[in-house]
């Protein structure tokens, strides 16, 4: 199983890759059977399973919204195989910069890959970023 430090470094790497829209590098952190809920409880199409489906999901999301996460908390790990991090996510919607408060919870498998990613956020709580 991954150590707390390994999980912490992987979560930070994930956020770095997302901020630079590096889908291929994000995918290298994920298990083949990855389950992504982004957001948790979202409409159809926001819970995707499998590396191919997640690749399409992230590629589309990165190109449409240009996400940029800014961490607002340390990465918190469990004594088991999970980690969580809070951040503010800036995204572009309709040419306007918006931000959302997000908490990502990630579960790691025995190969030290992220096997589950659950993103807690609510689109109704987005804010327009003021210049």
CSV table of C-alpha atoms in Angstrom, one decimal:
chain,number,residue,atom,x,y,z
A,1,UNK,CA,0.0,0.0,0.0
A,2,UNK,CA,1.1,3.6,-0.6
A,3,UNK,CA,2.6,5.5,2.3
A,4,UNK,CA,1.1,8.8,3.5
A,5,UNK,CA,4.0,10.7,1.9
A,6,UNK,CA,3.6,8.9,-1.4
A,7,UNK,CA,-0.1,9.7,-1.4
A,8,UNK,CA,0.6,13.3,-0.5
A,9,UNK,CA,3.1,13.7,-3.3
A,10,UNK,CA,0.8,12.0,-5.8
A,11,UNK,CA,-2.1,14.4,-5.0
A,12,UNK,CA,0.2,17.4,-5.3
A,13,UNK,CA,1.5,16.0,-8.7
A,14,UNK,CA,-2.2,15.5,-9.8
A,15,UNK,CA,-3.0,19.2,-9.0
A,16,UNK,CA,0.1,20.4,-10.8
A,17,UNK,CA,-0.8,18.4,-13.9
A,18,UNK,CA,-4.4,19.6,-13.9
A,19,UNK,CA,-3.2,23.3,-13.5
A,20,UNK,CA,-1.1,22.8,-16.7
A,21,UNK,CA,-3.8,20.8,-18.5
A,22,UNK,CA,-1.4,17.8,-18.9
A,23,UNK,CA,-4.0,15.1,-19.4
A,24,UNK,CA,-1.4,12.4,-20.3
A,25,UNK,CA,0.5,12.9,-17.1
A,26,UNK,CA,-2.8,12.9,-15.0
A,27,UNK,CA,-3.7,9.5,-16.6
A,28,UNK,CA,-0.3,8.0,-15.6
A,29,UNK,CA,-1.4,8.5,-11.9
A,30,UNK,CA,-4.6,6.6,-12.4
A,31,UNK,CA,-5.5,2.9,-12.3
A,32,UNK,CA,-7.0,1.3,-15.4
A,33,UNK,CA,-10.3,0.8,-13.6
A,34,UNK,CA,-10.4,4.3,-12.2
A,35,UNK,CA,-13.8,5.7,-11.0
A,36,UNK,CA,-14.2,9.4,-11.2
A,37,UNK,CA,-17.2,11.3,-9.8
A,38,UNK,CA,-16.8,14.9,-10.7
A,39,UNK,CA,-18.9,16.2,-9.1
A,40,UNK,CA,-20.2,13.7,-6.6
A,41,UNK,CA,-24.0,13.4,-7.2
A,42,UNK,CA,-23.7,15.3,-10.5
A,43,UNK,CA,-25.8,14.7,-13.6
A,44,UNK,CA,-25.4,11.8,-16.1
A,45,UNK,CA,-21.9,11.8,-17.6
A,46,UNK,CA,-20.1,13.1,-14.4
A,47,UNK,CA,-19.4,9.6,-13.0
A,48,UNK,CA,-17.1,7.9,-15.4
A,49,UNK,CA,-15.3,4.5,-15.0
A,50,UNK,CA,-12.2,3.2,-16.8
A,51,UNK,CA,-9.1,4.9,-18.0
A,52,UNK,CA,-10.4,5.4,-21.6
A,53,UNK,CA,-13.6,7.1,-20.4
A,54,UNK,CA,-11.7,9.2,-17.9
A,55,UNK,CA,-9.3,10.2,-20.6
A,56,UNK,CA,-12.1,11.6,-22.7
A,57,UNK,CA,-13.8,13.2,-19.7
A,58,UNK,CA,-10.6,15.1,-18.7
A,59,UNK,CA,-9.6,16.0,-22.2
A,60,UNK,CA,-12.9,17.6,-22.8
A,61,UNK,CA,-13.0,19.3,-19.4
A,62,UNK,CA,-9.5,20.7,-19.7
A,63,UNK,CA,-10.1,22.0,-23.2
A,64,UNK,CA,-13.5,23.6,-22.4
A,65,UNK,CA,-12.8,25.1,-19.0
A,66,UNK,CA,-9.0,25.4,-18.6
A,67,UNK,CA,-9.1,24.4,-14.9
A,68,UNK,CA,-6.6,25.9,-12.5
A,69,UNK,CA,-6.6,24.6,-8.9
A,70,UNK,CA,-5.2,26.6,-6.0
A,71,UNK,CA,-4.7,24.5,-2.9
A,72,UNK,CA,-6.3,25.9,0.2
A,73,UNK,CA,-5.4,23.2,2.7
A,74,UNK,CA,-2.6,20.6,3.2
A,75,UNK,CA,-3.1,17.2,1.7
A,76,UNK,CA,-4.7,15.0,4.5
A,77,UNK,CA,-4.0,11.3,4.4
A,78,UNK,CA,-5.6,8.4,6.3
A,79,UNK,CA,-3.9,5.4,8.0
A,80,UNK,CA,-5.2,3.4,5.1
A,81,UNK,CA,-5.1,4.2,1.4
A,82,UNK,CA,-7.0,7.5,1.0
A,83,UNK,CA,-6.1,11.2,0.8
A,84,UNK,CA,-8.1,14.4,0.6
A,85,UNK,CA,-7.3,18.0,-0.4
A,86,UNK,CA,-9.3,21.2,-0.5
A,87,UNK,CA,-8.7,23.8,-3.2
A,88,UNK,CA,-10.3,26.6,-5.2
A,89,UNK,CA,-10.7,25.7,-8.8
A,90,UNK,CA,-10.7,28.5,-11.4
A,91,UNK,CA,-12.4,27.7,-14.6
A,92,UNK,CA,-13.4,29.6,-17.7
A,93,UNK,CA,-17.1,29.4,-18.5
A,94,UNK,CA,-18.5,31.4,-21.4
A,95,UNK,CA,-15.4,33.6,-21.5
A,96,UNK,CA,-15.7,34.5,-17.8
A,97,UNK,CA,-13.4,33.3,-15.1
A,98,UNK,CA,-15.3,31.5,-12.3
A,99,UNK,CA,-14.1,29.8,-9.2
A,100,UNK,CA,-15.5,26.9,-7.1
A,101,UNK,CA,-14.5,25.5,-3.7
A,102,UNK,CA,-13.6,21.8,-4.2
A,103,UNK,CA,-12.6,18.9,-2.0
A,104,UNK,CA,-11.1,15.9,-3.8
A,105,UNK,CA,-11.0,12.5,-2.1
A,106,UNK,CA,-8.7,9.9,-3.7
A,107,UNK,CA,-8.4,6.2,-3.0
A,108,UNK,CA,-5.2,4.4,-3.9
A,109,UNK,CA,-4.9,0.7,-5.0
A,110,UNK,CA,-2.1,-1.8,-4.2
A,111,UNK,CA,-0.1,-0.6,-7.2
A,112,UNK,CA,-0.1,2.9,-5.7
A,113,UNK,CA,-2.4,4.3,-8.5
A,114,UNK,CA,-5.5,6.4,-7.9
A,115,UNK,CA,-8.4,4.0,-8.2
A,116,UNK,CA,-11.2,6.4,-7.1
A,117,UNK,CA,-11.4,10.2,-7.3
A,118,UNK,CA,-14.5,11.9,-5.8
A,119,UNK,CA,-14.8,15.6,-6.3
A,120,UNK,CA,-17.1,17.4,-3.9
A,121,UNK,CA,-18.3,20.8,-5.3
A,122,UNK,CA,-21.5,22.5,-6.3
A,123,UNK,CA,-21.8,24.5,-9.6
A,124,UNK,CA,-24.6,26.6,-8.0
A,125,UNK,CA,-21.9,27.9,-5.5
A,126,UNK,CA,-19.5,29.2,-8.2
A,127,UNK,CA,-18.3,32.8,-8.0
A,128,UNK,CA,-17.2,35.1,-10.8
A,129,UNK,CA,-13.5,36.1,-10.3
A,130,UNK,CA,-13.1,39.9,-10.1
A,131,UNK,CA,-10.2,41.5,-11.9
